[in-house]
Short mmCIF file of C-alpha atoms in Angstrom, two decimals:
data_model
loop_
_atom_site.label_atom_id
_atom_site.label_comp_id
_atom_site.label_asym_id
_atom_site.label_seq_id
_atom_site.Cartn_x
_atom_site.Cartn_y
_atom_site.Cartn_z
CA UNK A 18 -7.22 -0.41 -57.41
CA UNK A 19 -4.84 2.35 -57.25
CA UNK A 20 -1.57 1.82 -55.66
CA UNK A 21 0.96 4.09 -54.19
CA UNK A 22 3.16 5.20 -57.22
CA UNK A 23 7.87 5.57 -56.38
CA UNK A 24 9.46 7.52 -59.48
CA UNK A 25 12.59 6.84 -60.39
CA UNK A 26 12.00 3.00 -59.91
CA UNK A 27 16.40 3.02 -60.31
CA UNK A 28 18.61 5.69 -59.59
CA UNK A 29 22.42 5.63 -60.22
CA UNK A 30 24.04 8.78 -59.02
CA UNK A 31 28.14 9.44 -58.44
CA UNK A 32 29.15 10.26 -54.63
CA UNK A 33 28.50 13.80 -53.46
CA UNK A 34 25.81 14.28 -55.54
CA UNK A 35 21.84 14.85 -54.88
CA UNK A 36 19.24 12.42 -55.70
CA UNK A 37 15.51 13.25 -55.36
CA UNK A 38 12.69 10.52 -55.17
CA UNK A 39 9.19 10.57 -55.27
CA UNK A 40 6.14 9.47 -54.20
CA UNK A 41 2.23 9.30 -54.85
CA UNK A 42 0.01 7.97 -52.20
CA UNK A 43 -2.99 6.42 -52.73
CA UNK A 44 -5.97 8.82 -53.42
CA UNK A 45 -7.38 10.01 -50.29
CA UNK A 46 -4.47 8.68 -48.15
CA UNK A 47 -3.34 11.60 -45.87
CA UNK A 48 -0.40 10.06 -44.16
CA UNK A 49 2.89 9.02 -46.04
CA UNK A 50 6.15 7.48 -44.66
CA UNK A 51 10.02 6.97 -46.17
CA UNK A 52 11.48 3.67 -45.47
CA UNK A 53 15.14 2.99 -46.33
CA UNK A 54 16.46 -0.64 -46.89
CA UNK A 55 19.62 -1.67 -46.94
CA UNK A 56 20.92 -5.08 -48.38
CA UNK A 57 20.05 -7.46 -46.27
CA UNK A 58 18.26 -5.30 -43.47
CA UNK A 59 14.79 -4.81 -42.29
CA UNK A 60 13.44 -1.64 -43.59
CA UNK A 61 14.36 1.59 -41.29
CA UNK A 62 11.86 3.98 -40.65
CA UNK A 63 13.14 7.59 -42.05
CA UNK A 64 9.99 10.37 -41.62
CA UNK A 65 6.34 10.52 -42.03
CA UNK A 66 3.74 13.50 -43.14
CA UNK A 67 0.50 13.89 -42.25
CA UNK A 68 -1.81 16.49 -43.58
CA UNK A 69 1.46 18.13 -45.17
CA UNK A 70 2.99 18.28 -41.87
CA UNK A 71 6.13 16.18 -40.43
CA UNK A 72 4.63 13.90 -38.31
CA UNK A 73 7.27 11.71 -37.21
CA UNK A 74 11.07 11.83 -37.38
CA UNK A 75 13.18 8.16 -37.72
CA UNK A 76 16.79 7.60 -38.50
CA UNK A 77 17.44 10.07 -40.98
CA UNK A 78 20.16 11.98 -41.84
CA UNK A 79 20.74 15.89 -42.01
CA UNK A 80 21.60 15.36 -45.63
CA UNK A 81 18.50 14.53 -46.49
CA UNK A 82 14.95 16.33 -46.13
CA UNK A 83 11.50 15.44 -47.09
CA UNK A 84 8.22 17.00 -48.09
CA UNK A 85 4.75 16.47 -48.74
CA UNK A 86 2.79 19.10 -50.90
CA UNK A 87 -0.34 20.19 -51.91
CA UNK A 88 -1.34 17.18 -53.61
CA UNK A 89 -0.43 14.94 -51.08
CA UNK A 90 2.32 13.73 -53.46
CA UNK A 91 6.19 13.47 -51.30
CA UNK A 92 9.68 14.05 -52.10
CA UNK A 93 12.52 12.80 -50.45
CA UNK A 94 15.72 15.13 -51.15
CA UNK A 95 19.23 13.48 -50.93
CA UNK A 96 22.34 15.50 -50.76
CA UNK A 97 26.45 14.85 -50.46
CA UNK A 98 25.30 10.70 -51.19
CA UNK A 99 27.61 8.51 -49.74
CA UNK A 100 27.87 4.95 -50.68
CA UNK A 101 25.86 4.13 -47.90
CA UNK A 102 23.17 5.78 -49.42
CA UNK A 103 22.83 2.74 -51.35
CA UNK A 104 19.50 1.02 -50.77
CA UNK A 105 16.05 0.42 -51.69
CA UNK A 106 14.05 3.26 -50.52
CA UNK A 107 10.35 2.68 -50.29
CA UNK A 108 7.13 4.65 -49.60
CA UNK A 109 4.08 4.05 -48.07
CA UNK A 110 0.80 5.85 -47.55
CA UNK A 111 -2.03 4.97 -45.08
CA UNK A 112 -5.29 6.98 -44.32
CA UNK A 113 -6.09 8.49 -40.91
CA UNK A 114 -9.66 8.96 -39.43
CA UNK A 115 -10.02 12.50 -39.06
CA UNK A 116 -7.53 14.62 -36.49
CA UNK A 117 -5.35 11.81 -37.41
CA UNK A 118 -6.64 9.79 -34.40
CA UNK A 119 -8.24 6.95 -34.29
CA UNK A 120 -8.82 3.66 -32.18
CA UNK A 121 -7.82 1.75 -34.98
CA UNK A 122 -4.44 1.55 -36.25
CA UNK A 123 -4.24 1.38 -40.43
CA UNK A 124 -2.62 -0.78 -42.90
CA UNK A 125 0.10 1.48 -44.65
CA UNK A 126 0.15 0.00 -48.00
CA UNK A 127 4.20 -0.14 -49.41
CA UNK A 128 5.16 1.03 -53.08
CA UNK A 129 7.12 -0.91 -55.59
CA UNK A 130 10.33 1.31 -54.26
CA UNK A 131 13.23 2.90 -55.92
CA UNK A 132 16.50 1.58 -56.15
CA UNK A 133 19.14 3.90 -55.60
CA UNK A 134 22.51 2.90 -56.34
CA UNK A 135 25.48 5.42 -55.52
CA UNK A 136 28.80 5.19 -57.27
CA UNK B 5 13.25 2.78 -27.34
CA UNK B 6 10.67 1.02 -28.93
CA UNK B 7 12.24 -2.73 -30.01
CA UNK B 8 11.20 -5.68 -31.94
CA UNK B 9 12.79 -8.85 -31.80
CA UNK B 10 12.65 -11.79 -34.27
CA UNK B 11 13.38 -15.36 -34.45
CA UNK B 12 14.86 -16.99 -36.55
CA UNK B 13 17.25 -15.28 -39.01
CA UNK B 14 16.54 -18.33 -41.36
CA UNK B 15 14.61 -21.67 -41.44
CA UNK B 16 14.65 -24.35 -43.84
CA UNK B 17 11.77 -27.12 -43.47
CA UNK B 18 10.87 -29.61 -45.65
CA UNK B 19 7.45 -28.96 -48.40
CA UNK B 20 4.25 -29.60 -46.61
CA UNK B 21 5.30 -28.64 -43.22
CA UNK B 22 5.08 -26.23 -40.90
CA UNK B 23 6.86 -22.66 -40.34
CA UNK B 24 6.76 -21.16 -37.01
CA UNK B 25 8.43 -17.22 -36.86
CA UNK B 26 8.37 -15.80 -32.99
CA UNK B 27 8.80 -12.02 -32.35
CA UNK B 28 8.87 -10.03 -28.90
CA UNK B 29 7.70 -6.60 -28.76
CA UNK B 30 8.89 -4.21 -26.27
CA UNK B 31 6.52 -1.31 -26.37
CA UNK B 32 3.32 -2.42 -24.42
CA UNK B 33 1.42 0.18 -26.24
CA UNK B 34 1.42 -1.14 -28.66
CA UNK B 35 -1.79 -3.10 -30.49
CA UNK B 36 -1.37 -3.81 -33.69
CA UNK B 37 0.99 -6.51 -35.35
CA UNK B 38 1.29 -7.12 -38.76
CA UNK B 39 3.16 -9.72 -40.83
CA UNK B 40 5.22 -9.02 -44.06
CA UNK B 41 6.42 -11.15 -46.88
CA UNK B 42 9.45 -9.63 -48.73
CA UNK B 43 10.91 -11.64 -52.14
CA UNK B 44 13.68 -10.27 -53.41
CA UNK B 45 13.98 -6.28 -54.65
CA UNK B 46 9.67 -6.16 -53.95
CA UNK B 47 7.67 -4.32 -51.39
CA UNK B 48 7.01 -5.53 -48.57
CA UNK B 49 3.51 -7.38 -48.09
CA UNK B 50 1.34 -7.51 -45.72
CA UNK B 51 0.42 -10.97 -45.37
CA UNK B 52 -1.80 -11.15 -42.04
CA UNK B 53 -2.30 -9.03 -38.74
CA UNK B 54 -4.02 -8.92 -35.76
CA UNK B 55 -4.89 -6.48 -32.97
CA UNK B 56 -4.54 -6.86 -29.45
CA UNK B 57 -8.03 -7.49 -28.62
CA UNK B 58 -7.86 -11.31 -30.01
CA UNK B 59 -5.47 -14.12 -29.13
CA UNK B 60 -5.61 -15.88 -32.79
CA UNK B 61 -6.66 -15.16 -36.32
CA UNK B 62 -6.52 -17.35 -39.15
CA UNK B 63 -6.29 -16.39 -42.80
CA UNK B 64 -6.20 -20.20 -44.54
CA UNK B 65 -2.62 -21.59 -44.21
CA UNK B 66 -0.91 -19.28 -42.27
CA UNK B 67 -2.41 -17.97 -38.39
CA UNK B 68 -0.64 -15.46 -36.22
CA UNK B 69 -0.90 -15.98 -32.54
CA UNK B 70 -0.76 -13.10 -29.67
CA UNK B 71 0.02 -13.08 -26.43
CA UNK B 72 0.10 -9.42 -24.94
CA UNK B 73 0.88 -10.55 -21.51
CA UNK B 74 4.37 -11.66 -22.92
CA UNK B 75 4.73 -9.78 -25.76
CA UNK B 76 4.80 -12.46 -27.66
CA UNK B 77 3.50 -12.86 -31.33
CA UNK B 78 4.14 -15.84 -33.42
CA UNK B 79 3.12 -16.61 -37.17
CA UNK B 80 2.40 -19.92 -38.78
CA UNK B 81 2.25 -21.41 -41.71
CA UNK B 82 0.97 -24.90 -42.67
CA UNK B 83 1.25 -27.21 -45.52
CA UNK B 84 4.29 -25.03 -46.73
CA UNK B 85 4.66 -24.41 -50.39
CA UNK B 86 7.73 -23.97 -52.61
CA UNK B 87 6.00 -19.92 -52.97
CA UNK B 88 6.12 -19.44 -49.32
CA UNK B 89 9.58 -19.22 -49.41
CA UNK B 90 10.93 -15.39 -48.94
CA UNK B 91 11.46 -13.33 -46.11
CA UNK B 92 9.25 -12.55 -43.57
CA UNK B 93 9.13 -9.75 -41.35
CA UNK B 94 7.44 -9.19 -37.85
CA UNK B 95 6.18 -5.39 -36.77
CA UNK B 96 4.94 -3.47 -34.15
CA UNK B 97 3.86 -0.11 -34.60
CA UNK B 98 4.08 1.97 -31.44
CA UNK B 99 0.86 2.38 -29.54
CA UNK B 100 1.37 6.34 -29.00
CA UNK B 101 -0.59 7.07 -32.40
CA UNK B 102 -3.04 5.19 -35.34
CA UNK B 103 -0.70 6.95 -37.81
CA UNK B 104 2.87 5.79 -36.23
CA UNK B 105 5.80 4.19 -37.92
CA UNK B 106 6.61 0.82 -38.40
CA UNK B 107 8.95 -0.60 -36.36
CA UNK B 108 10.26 -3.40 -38.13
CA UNK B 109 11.80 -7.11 -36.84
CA UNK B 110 15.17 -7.89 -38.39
CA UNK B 111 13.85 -10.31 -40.69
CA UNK B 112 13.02 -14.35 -41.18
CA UNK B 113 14.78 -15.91 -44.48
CA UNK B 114 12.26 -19.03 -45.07
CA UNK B 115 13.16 -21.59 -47.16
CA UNK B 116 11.25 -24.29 -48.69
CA UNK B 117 12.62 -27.50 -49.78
CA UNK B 118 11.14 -29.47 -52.60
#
């Protein structure tokens, strides 16, 4: 079965500069979500999209912004990176009844995440 | 805010017995609870969950326990196995929407000793 797809699986970028990641949900999955992980830490929620639309807003900084196009496909655009920056960031995609409502909550299945490592 | 507590940080028990990981929830919203097992630089996995309408579901060696009234949810494993050991991570989405975040407990570092 398909899988939700992170490219680059490792970044190394120099401080102050921009890093971009992406991510492929699985097909038919409407909703995605940006997790950031730090060394040692539970993962922190950072925004969601559903239907191309932010859906939900976490800890994330101004420096960064995120998308989700046409395809359903997200980017998540890093700018100024600090050393903090430095984490695993993963993404995960889940599929919503339609009107994004439901009684049920869904299983948001994680991808394999992308290392980024700032200098 | 929404909150998720976990304990504990780590536990060491011996091959062949049990685990026990407890987590408190604060948002009482919320009705779904799933378990994650982490190794080291992987995705998270989601290893069991249940929904508020049972008290108990089983999935082989490991069972997850809720009690709503405390906000209270517990996971167990049995018969523990040198591949159980990772870490394991507790989570309540809030109830306000199917498609909500994951609010994540800090984390259980198991260890299995041959």
């Amino acid at each position: 079965a398909a899988g939700v797809i992170q490219s680059p699986r490792h970044l190394i970028k120099e401080k102050r500069e921009t890093a971009t990641l992406k991510c492929y949900p699985i097909p038919r999955h409407d909703t995605v979500y940006w997790y950031q992980q730090g060394p040692g830490q539970d993962p922190q929620f950072l925004i969601s999209f559903y239907e191309k639309m932010q859906s939900d807003k976490g800890s994330i900084p101004d420096r960064f912004s995120a998308q989700q196009f046409s395809d359903y496909h997200s980017e998540l655009n890093m700018s100024s990176l600090e050393l903090g920056d430095s984490a695993l960031y993963f993404c995960a995609s889940s599929f919503q009844w339609a009107g994004g409502r439901s009684s049920s909550y869904n299983e948001q299945f994680f991808g394999p995440g992308t290392r980024l490592t700032v200098l | 805010g929404e909150n998720v507590e976990q304990h504990p940080s780590t536990l060491s028990v011996q091959e062949g017995d049990s685990a026990v990981i407890k987590c408190t929830y604060s948002d009482s919203a919320s009705n779904y609870f799933p378990w994650y097992k982490q190794e080291l630089g992987k995705r998270p996995q989601l290893i069991i969950d249940i929904r508020s309408n049972v008290g108990e579901k089983k999935d082989q060696r490991i069972a997850v326990t809720l009690n709503k009234t405390a906000k209270h949810f517990s996971l167990h494993i049995t018969e523990t196995q040198p591949e159980d050991s990772a870490v394991y991570f507790c989570a309540a989405p809030p109830g306000y929407s199917s498609a909500s975040k994951i609010i994540f407990g800090s984390g259980t570092r198991l260890s299995i000793r041959p």
